[in-house]
Tab-separated table of C-alpha atoms in Angstrom:
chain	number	residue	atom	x	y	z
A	10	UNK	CA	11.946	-7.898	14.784
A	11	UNK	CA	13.582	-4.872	12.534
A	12	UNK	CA	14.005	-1.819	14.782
A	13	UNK	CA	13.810	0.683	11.807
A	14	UNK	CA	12.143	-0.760	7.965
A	15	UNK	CA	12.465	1.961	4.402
A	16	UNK	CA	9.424	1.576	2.072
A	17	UNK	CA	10.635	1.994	-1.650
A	18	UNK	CA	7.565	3.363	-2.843
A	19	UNK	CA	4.878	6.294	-2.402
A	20	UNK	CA	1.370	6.695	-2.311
A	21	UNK	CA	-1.119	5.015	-0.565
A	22	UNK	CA	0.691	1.631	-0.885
A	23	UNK	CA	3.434	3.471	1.166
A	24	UNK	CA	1.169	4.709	3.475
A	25	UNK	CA	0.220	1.326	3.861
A	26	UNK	CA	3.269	-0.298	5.140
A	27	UNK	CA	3.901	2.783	7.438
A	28	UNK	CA	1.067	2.045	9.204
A	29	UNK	CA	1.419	-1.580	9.674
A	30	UNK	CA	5.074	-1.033	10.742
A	31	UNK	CA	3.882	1.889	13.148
A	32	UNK	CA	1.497	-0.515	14.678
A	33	UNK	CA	4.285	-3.121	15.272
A	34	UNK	CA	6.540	-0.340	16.859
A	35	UNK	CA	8.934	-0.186	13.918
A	36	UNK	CA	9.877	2.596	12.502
A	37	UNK	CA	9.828	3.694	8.814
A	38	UNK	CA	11.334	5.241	6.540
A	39	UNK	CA	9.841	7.548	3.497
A	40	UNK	CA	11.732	7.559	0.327
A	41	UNK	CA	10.566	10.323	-2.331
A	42	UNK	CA	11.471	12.438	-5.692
A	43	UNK	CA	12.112	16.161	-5.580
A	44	UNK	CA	7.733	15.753	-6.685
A	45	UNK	CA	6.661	14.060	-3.633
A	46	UNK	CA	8.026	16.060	-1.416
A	47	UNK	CA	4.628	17.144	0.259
A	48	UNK	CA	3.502	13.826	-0.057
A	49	UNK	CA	1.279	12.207	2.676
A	50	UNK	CA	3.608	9.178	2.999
A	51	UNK	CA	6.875	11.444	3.455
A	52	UNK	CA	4.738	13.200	5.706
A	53	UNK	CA	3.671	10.322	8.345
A	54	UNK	CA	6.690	8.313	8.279
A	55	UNK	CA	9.243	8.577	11.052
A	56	UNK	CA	12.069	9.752	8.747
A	57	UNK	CA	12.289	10.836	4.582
A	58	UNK	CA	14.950	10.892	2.098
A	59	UNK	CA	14.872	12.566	-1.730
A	60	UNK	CA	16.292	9.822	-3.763
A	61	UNK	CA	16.004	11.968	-6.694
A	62	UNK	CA	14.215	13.995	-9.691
A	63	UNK	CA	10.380	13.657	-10.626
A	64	UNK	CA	11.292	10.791	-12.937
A	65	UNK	CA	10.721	7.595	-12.034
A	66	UNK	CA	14.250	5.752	-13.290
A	67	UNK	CA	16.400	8.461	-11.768
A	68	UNK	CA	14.157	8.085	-8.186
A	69	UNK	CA	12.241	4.996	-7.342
A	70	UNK	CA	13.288	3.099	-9.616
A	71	UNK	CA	17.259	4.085	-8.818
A	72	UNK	CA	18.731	1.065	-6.926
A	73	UNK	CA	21.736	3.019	-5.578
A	74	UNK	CA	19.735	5.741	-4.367
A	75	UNK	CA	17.058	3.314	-2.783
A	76	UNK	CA	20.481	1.133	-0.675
A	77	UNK	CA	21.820	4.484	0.068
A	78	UNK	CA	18.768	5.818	1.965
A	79	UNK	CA	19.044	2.334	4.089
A	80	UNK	CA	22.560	3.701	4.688
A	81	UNK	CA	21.695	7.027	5.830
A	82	UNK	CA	19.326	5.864	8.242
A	83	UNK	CA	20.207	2.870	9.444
A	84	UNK	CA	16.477	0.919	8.150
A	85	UNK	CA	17.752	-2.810	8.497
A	86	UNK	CA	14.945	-3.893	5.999
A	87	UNK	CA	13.138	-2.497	2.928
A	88	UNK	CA	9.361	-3.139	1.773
A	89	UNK	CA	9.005	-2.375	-2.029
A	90	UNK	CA	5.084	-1.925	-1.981
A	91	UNK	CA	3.760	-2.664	-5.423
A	92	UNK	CA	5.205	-1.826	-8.485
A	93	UNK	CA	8.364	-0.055	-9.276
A	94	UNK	CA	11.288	-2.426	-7.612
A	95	UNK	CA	8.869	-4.998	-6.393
A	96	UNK	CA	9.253	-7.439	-8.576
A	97	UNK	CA	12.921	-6.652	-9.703
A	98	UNK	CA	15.296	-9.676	-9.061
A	99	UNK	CA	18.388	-7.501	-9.104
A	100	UNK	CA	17.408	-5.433	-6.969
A	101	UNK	CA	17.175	-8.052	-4.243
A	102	UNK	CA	20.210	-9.705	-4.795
A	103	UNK	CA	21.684	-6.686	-4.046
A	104	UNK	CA	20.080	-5.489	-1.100
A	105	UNK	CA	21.127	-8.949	0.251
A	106	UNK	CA	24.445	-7.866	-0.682
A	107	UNK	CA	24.369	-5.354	1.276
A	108	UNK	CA	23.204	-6.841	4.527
A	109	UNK	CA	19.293	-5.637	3.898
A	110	UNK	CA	16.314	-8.073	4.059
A	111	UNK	CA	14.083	-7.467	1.321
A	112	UNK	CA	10.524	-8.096	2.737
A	113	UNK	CA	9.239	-9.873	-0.029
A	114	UNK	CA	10.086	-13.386	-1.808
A	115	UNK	CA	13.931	-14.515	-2.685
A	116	UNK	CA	15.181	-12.898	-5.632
A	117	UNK	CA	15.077	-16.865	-7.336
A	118	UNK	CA	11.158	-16.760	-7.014
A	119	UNK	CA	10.874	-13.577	-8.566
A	120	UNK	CA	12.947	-14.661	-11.300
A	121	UNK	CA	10.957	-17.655	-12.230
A	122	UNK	CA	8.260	-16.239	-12.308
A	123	UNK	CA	8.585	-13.516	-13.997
A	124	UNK	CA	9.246	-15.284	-17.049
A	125	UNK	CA	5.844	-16.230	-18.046
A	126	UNK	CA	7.229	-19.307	-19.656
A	127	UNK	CA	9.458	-20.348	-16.705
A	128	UNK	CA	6.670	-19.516	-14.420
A	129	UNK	CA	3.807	-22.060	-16.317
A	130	UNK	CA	6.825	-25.154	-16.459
A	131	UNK	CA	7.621	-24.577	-13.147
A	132	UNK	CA	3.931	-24.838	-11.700
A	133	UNK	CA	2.963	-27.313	-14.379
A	134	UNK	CA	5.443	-29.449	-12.382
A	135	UNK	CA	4.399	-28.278	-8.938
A	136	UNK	CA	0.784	-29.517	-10.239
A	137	UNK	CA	-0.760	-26.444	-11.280
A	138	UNK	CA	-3.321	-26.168	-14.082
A	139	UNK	CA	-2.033	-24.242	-16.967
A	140	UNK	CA	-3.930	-23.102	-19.817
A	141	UNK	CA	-3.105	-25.366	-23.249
A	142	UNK	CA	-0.291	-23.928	-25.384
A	143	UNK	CA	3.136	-23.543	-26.280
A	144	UNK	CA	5.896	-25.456	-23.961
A	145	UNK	CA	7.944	-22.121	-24.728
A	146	UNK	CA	9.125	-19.518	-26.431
A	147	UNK	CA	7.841	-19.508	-30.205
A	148	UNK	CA	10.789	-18.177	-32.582
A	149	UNK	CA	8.846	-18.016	-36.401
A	150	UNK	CA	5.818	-17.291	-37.372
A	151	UNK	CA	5.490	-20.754	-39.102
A	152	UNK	CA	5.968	-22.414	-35.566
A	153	UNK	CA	3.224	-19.854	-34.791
A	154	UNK	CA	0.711	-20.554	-37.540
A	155	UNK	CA	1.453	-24.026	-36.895
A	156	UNK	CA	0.584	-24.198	-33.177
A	157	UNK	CA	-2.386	-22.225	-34.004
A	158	UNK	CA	-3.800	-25.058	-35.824
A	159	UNK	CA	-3.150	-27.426	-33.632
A	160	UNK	CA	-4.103	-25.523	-30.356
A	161	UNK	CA	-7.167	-24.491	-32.171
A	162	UNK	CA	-8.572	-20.602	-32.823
A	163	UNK	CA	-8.555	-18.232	-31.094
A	164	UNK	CA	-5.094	-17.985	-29.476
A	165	UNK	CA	-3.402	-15.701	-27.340
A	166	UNK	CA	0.255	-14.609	-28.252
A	167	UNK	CA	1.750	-13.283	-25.744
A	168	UNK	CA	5.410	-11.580	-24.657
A	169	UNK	CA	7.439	-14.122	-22.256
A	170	UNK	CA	8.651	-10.728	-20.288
A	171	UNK	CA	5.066	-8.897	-20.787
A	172	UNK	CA	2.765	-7.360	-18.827
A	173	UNK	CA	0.390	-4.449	-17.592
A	174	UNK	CA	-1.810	-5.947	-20.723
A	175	UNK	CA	1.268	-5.362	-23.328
A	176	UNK	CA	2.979	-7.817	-25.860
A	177	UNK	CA	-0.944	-9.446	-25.822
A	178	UNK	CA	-2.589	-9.877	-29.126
A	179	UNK	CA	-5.277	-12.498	-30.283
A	180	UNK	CA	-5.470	-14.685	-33.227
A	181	UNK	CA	-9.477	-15.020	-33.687
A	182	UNK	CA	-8.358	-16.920	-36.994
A	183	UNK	CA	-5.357	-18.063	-38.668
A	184	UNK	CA	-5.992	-14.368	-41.181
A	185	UNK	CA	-5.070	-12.855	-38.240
A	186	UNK	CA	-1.854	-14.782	-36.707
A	187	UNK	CA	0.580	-13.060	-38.935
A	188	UNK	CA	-0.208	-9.249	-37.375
A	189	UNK	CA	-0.694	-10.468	-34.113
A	190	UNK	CA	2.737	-12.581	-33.889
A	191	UNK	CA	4.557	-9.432	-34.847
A	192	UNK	CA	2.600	-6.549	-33.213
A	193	UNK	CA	2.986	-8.837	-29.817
A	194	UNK	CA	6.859	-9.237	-30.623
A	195	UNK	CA	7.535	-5.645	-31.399
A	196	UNK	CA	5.455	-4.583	-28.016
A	197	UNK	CA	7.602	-7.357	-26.365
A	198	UNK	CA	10.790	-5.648	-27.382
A	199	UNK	CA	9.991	-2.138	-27.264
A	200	UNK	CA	8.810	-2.307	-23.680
A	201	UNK	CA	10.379	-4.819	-21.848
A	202	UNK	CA	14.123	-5.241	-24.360
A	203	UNK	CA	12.612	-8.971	-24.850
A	204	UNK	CA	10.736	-9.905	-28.200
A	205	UNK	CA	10.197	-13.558	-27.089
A	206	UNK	CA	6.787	-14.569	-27.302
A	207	UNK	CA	4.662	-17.804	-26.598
A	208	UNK	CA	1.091	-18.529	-27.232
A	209	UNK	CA	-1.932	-19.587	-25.516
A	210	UNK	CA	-5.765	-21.080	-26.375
A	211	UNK	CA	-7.673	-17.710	-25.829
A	212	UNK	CA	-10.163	-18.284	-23.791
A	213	UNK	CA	-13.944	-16.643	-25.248
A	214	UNK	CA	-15.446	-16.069	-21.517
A	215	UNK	CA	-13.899	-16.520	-18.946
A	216	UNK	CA	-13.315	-14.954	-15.634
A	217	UNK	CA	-10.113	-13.962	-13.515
A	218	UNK	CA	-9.748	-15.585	-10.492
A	219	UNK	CA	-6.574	-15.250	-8.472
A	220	UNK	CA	-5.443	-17.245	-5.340
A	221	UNK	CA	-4.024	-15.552	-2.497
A	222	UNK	CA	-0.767	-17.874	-1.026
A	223	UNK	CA	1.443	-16.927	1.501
A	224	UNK	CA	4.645	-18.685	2.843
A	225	UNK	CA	6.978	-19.004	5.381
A	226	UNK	CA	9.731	-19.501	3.553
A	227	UNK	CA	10.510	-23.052	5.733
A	228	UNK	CA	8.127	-24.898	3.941
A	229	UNK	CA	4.534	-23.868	5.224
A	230	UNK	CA	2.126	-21.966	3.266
A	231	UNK	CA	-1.650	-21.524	3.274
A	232	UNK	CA	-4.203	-20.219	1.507
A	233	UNK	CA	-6.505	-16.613	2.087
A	234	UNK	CA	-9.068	-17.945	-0.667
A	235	UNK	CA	-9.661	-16.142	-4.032
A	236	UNK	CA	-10.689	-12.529	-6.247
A	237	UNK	CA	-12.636	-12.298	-8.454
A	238	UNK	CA	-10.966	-9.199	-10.646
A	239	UNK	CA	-12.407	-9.642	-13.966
A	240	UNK	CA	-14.045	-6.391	-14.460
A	241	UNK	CA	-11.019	-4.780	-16.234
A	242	UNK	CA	-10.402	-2.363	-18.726
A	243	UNK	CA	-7.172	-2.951	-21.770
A	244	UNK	CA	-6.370	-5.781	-18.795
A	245	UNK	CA	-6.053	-3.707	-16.459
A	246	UNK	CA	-8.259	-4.369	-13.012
A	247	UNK	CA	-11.101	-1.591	-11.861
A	248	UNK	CA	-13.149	-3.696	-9.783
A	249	UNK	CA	-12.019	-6.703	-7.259
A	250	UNK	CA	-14.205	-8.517	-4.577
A	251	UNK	CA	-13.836	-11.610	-2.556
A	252	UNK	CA	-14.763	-14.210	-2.376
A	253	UNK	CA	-15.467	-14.683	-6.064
A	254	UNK	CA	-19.685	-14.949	-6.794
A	255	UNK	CA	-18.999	-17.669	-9.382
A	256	UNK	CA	-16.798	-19.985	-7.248
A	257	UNK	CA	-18.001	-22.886	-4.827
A	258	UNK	CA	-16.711	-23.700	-1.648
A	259	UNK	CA	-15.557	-27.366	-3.115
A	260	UNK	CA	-13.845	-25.376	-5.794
A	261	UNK	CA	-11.873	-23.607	-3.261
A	262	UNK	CA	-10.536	-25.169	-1.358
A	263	UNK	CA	-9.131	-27.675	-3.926
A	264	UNK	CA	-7.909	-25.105	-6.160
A	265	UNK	CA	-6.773	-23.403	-2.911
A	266	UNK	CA	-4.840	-26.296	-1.530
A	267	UNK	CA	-3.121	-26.652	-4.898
A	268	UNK	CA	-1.454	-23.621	-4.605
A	269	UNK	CA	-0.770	-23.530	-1.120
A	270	UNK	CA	1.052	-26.909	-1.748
A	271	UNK	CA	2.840	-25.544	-4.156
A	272	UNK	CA	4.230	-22.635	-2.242
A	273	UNK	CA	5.143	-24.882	0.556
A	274	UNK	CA	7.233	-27.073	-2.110
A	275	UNK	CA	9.575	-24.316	-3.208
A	276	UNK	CA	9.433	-23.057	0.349
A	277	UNK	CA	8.305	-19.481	-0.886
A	278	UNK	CA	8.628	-16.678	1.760
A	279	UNK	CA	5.937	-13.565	2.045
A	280	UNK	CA	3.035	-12.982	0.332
A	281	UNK	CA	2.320	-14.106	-3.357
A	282	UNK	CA	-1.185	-13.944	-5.952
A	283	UNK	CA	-1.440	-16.683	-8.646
A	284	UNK	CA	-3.652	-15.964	-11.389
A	285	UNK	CA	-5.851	-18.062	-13.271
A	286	UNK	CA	-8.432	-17.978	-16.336
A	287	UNK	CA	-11.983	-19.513	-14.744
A	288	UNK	CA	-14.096	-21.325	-17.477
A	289	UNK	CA	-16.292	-23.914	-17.496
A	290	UNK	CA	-15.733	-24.751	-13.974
A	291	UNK	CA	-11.516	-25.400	-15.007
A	292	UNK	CA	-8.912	-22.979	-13.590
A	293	UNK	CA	-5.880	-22.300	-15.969
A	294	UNK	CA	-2.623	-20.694	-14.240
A	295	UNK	CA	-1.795	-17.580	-16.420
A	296	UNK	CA	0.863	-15.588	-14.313
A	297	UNK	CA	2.520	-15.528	-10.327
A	298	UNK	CA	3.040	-12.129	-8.830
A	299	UNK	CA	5.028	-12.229	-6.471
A	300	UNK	CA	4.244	-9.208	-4.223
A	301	UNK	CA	1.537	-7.630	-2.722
A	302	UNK	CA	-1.443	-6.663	-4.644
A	303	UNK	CA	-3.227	-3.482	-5.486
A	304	UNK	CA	-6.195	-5.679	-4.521
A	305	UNK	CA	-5.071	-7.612	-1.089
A	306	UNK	CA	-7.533	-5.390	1.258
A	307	UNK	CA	-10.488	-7.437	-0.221
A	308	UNK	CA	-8.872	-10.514	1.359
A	309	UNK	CA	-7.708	-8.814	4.643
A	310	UNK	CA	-11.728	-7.683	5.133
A	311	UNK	CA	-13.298	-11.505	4.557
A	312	UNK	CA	-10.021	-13.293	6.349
A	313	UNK	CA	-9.563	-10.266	9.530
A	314	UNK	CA	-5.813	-10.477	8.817
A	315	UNK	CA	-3.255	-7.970	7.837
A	316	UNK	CA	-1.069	-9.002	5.551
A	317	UNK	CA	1.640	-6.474	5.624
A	318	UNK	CA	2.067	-7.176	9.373
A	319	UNK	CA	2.741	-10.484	8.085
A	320	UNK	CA	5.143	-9.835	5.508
A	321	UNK	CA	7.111	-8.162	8.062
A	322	UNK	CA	6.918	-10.711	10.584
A	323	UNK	CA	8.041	-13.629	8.235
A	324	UNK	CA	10.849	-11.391	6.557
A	325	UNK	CA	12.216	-11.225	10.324
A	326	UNK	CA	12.302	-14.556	10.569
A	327	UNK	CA	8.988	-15.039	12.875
A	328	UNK	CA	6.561	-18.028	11.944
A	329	UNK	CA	3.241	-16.943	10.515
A	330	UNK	CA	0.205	-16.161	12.985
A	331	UNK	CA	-1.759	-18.317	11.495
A	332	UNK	CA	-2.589	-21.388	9.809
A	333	UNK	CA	-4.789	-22.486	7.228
A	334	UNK	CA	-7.167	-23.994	9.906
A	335	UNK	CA	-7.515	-20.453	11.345
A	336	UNK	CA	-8.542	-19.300	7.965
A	337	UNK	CA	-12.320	-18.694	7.717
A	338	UNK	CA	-14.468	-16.432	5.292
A	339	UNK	CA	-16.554	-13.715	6.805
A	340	UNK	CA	-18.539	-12.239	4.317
A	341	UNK	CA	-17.725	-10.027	1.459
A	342	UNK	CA	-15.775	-7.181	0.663
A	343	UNK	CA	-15.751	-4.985	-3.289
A	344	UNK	CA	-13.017	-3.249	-3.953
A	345	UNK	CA	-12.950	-0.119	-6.543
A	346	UNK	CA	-9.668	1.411	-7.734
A	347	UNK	CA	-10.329	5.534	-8.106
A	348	UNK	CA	-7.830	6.471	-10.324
A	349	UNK	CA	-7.445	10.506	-11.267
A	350	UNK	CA	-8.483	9.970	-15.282
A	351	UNK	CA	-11.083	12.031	-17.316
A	352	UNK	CA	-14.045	9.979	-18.781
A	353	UNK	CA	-15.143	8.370	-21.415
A	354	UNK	CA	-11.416	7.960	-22.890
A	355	UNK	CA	-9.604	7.409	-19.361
A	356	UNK	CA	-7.576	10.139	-19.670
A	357	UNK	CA	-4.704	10.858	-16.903
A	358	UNK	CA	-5.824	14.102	-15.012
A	359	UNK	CA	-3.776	15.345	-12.595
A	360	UNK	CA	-3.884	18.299	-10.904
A	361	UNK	CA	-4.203	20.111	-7.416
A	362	UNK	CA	-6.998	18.421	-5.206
A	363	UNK	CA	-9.385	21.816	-3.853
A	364	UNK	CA	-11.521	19.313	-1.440
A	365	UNK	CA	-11.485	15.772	-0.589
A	366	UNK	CA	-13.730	13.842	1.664
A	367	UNK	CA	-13.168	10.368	2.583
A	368	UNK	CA	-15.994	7.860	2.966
A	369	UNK	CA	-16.914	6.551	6.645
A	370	UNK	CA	-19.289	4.115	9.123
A	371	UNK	CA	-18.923	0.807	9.606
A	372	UNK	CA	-17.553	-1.550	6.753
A	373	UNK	CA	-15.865	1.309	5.047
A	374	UNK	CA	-11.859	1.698	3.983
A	375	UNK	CA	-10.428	4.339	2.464
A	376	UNK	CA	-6.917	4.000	1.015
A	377	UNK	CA	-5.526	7.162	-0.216
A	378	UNK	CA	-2.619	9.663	0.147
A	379	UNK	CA	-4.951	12.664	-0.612
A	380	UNK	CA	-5.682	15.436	0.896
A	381	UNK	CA	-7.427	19.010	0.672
A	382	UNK	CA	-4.282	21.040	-1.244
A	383	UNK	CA	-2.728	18.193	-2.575
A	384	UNK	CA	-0.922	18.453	-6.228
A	385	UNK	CA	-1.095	15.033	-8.236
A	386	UNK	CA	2.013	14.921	-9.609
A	387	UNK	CA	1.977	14.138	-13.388
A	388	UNK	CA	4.560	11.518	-13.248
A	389	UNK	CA	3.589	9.102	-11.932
A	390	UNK	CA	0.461	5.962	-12.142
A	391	UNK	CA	-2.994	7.801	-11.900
A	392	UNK	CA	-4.242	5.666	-9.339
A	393	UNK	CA	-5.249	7.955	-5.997
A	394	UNK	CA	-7.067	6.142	-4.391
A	395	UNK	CA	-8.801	2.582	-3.184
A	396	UNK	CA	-12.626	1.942	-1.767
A	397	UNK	CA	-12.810	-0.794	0.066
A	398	UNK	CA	-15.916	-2.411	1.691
A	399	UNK	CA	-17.413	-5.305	3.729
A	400	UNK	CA	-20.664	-6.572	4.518
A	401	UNK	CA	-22.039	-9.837	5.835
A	402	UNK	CA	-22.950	-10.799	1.987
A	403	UNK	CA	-22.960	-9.480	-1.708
A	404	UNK	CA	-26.026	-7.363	-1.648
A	405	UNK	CA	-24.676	-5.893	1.461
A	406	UNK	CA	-21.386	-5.127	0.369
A	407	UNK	CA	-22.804	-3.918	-2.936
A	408	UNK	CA	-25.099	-1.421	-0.814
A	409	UNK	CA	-22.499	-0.229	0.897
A	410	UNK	CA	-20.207	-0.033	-1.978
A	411	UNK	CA	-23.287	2.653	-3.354
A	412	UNK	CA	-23.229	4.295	-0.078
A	413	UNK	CA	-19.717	5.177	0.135
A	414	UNK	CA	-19.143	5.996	-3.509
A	415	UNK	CA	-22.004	8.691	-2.332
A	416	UNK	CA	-19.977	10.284	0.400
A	417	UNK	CA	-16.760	10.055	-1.194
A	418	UNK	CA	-15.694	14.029	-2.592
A	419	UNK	CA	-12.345	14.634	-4.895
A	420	UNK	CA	-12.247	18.274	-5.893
A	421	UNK	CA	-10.401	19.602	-8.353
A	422	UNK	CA	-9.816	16.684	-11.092
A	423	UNK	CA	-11.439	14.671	-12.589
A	424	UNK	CA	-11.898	10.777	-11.462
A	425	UNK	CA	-13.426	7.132	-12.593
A	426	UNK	CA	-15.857	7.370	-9.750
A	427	UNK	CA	-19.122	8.171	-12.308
A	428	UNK	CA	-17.981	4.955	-13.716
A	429	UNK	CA	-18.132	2.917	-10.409
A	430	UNK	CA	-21.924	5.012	-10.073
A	431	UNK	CA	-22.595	3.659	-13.597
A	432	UNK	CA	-21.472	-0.018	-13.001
A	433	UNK	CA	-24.122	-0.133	-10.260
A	434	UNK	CA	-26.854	0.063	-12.421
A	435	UNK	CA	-25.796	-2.677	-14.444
A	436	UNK	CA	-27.645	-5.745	-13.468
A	437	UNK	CA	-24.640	-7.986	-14.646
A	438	UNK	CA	-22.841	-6.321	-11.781
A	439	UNK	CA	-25.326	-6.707	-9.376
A	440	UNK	CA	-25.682	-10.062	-9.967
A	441	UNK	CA	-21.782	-11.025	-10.300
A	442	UNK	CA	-22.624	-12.543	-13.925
A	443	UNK	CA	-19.468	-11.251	-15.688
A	444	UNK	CA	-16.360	-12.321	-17.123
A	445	UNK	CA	-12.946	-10.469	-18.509
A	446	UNK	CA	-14.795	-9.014	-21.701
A	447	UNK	CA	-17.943	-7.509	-19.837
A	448	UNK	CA	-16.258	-4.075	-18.902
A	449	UNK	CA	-15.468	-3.230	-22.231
A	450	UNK	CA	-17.989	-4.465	-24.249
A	451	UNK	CA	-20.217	-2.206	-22.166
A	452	UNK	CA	-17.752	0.702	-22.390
A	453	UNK	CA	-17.841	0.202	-25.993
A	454	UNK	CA	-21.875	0.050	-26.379
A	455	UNK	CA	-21.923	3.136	-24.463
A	456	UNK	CA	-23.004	6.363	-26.284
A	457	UNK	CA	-20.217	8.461	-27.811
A	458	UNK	CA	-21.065	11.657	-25.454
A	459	UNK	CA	-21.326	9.483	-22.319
């Protein structure tokens, strides 16, 4: 086991990983810009280095400063969190250069799959459902048109190097292929340097399911069952819960052990989400992440297993704790992401937090770097926080969900939580009858001075 581990990250994600290290007797070590420097997570970790200004390129995203602060301090290991260097494929290879373990996948599975159209070959071989479209990249807008027509309307056009929602635009008819082609490969190329583009059948309802896999890296992987995450907002996920309310037990544990057998065939290492469109009782693979998610407490709630313990015990070279015989659902747990943003145009608000109260009693999980005093910088994602909750069933964990979002106090900005109060109400919540479209169609039908 690693005596000493850095996160690369901040927030509650980094707060995260210092607990589970601190829990496994490792120590950790707290990287942050000249802006987090009161943050919680540089506050509870054993050690802390500035790796630079407020902005993200010159700090978190800085490889050199991120290797050097393993230097400094001797950390043997470094856990990337979620975003920023998580999913950078450089960056691995070269803290394998330098005699670091990444905790996380090889820098090879990261680079597959995040190439959308590398990624959907690669598991259309491994056996992987995969929605109809393009084999690859699409160079002209006559290849375009023409795979439109034989696809059939509505399609999906979307950026090979995309994501966070951009380089996607839809093709309801073949009017509207020319605008979308271009808009999607001038997005493509202004935010990710790449205006390669392929194109999918868009899908009119359906939901998005994604699998949670984790390896070994030695050829064993399992299964932690599914989320349901298609409340969302410009693609972006507000509400998670697990299991999904729309899938059957038969369905999971096929589409389950298709991904888990996939995993174990490339002999992936650490913990890994594949995503899939839900129609019609058909999955379609859309994207791999490979990382932990935003959303992974939902699983660790209905499974009793913490999966950043794991990552760190597999990264050291340890077999995993469990298997997928061990693996059993108890009950079900929502998920809400609180993000600091002024309604009804989601607005970033940050700002200095004047009181904050985190929820309690049994079934309740908080996770948050707030605290009364704190300054949310304006640099960085407006996410500040996660509510988490388990019950024995949906209505329970819905109650509870109600409860907590009750209790919960954030002084000072503003926040989504009216929206989470609001979604409540809605009986298409209540009753799990939703798919990707719901959120905003609803935002959308909602009164101007809402």
């Amino acid at each position: 086991m690693f005596n000493k581990i850095l996160v690369a990250n901040r927030g509650e994600i980094a707060l995260r990983v210092i607990r589970a290290a601190r829990e496994m007797g490792v120590a950790s070590v707290a990287v942050h810009s000249t802006a987090d420097s009161d943050a919680m997570h540089v506050r509870m970790a054993d050690e802390s280095v500035c790796v630079g200004p407020p902005s993200s390129s010159q700090s978190y995203l800085s490889i050199p400063a991120i290797i050097a602060a393993c230097e400094i301090t001797g950390a043997e290991a470094i856990h990337p969190g979620y975003g920023f260097l998580s999913e950078n494929a450089t960056f691995v290879q070269v803290v394998q250069d330098h005699d670091l373990t990444f905790i996380g996948p090889t820098a090879e599975h990261i680079r597959v799959m995040g190439d959308k159209i590398t990624a959907k070959d690669t598991m259309k071989k491994l056996g992987v459902p995969c929605v109809p479209g393009s084999d690859g990249g699409v160079a002209t807008l006559e290849d375009a048109q023409a795979l439109g027509e034989e696809i059939g309307y509505p399609v999906i056009i979307k950026a090979t190097a995309g994501g966070g929602g951009k380089g996607m635009k839809v093709a309801q008819t073949a009017k509207d292929m020319e605008r979308a082609f271009q808009t999607a490969r001038a997005e493509g190329m202004s935010n990710f340097g790449n205006d390669e583009v392929y194109i999918e059948k868009y899908l009119t309802t359906p939901r998005h399911i994604e699998i949670q896999v984790f390896g070994d890296g030695k050829g064993r992987a399992v299964h932690l069952g599914e989320r349901d995450c298609s409340l969302q907002r410009r693609h972006q996920k507000v509400f998670e819960e697990a299991p999904g309310p729309s899938i059957s037990p038969e369905e999971r544990a096929l589409i389950g052990k298709v991904c888990a057998d996939a995993m174990a065939d490339i002999k992936y290492i650490g913990a890994g989400t594949i995503e899939f469109l839900y129609e019609n009782g058909e999955f379609y693979f859309i994207e791999m992440n490979t990382r932990l998610q935003v959303e992974h407490p939902v699983t660790e709630a209905i499974f009793g297993v913490d999966l950043v313990r794991e990552q760190i015990r597999v990264a050291a070279g340890m077999d995993m704790s469990f298997t997928q015989e061990d693996l059993t659902i108890n009950g079900h747990a929502i998920e809400v992401r609180i993000n600091a943003e002024k309604l009804p145009n989601f607005t970033p608000c940050p700002g200095r937090i004047t009181q904050y109260h985190a929820p309690g009693g049994l079934g309740v999980r908080m996770d948050s770097a707030l605290y009364d005093g704190y300054s949310i910088p304006p640099f960085y994602d407006s996410l500040i926080g996660k509510l988490i909750v388990h019950g024995r069933d949906r209505p329970e964990a819905l109650a509870r969900l109600n409860r907590a979002l009750g209790e919960l106090i954030v002084d000072g900005v503003d926040t989504t939580v009216p929206l989470f109060h609001a979604l409540l109400q809605e009986k298409a919540v209540l009753t799990g009858d939703y798919n990707i479209h719901w959120l905003e169609q609803w935002l959308d039908s909602l009164p101007t001075d809402a």
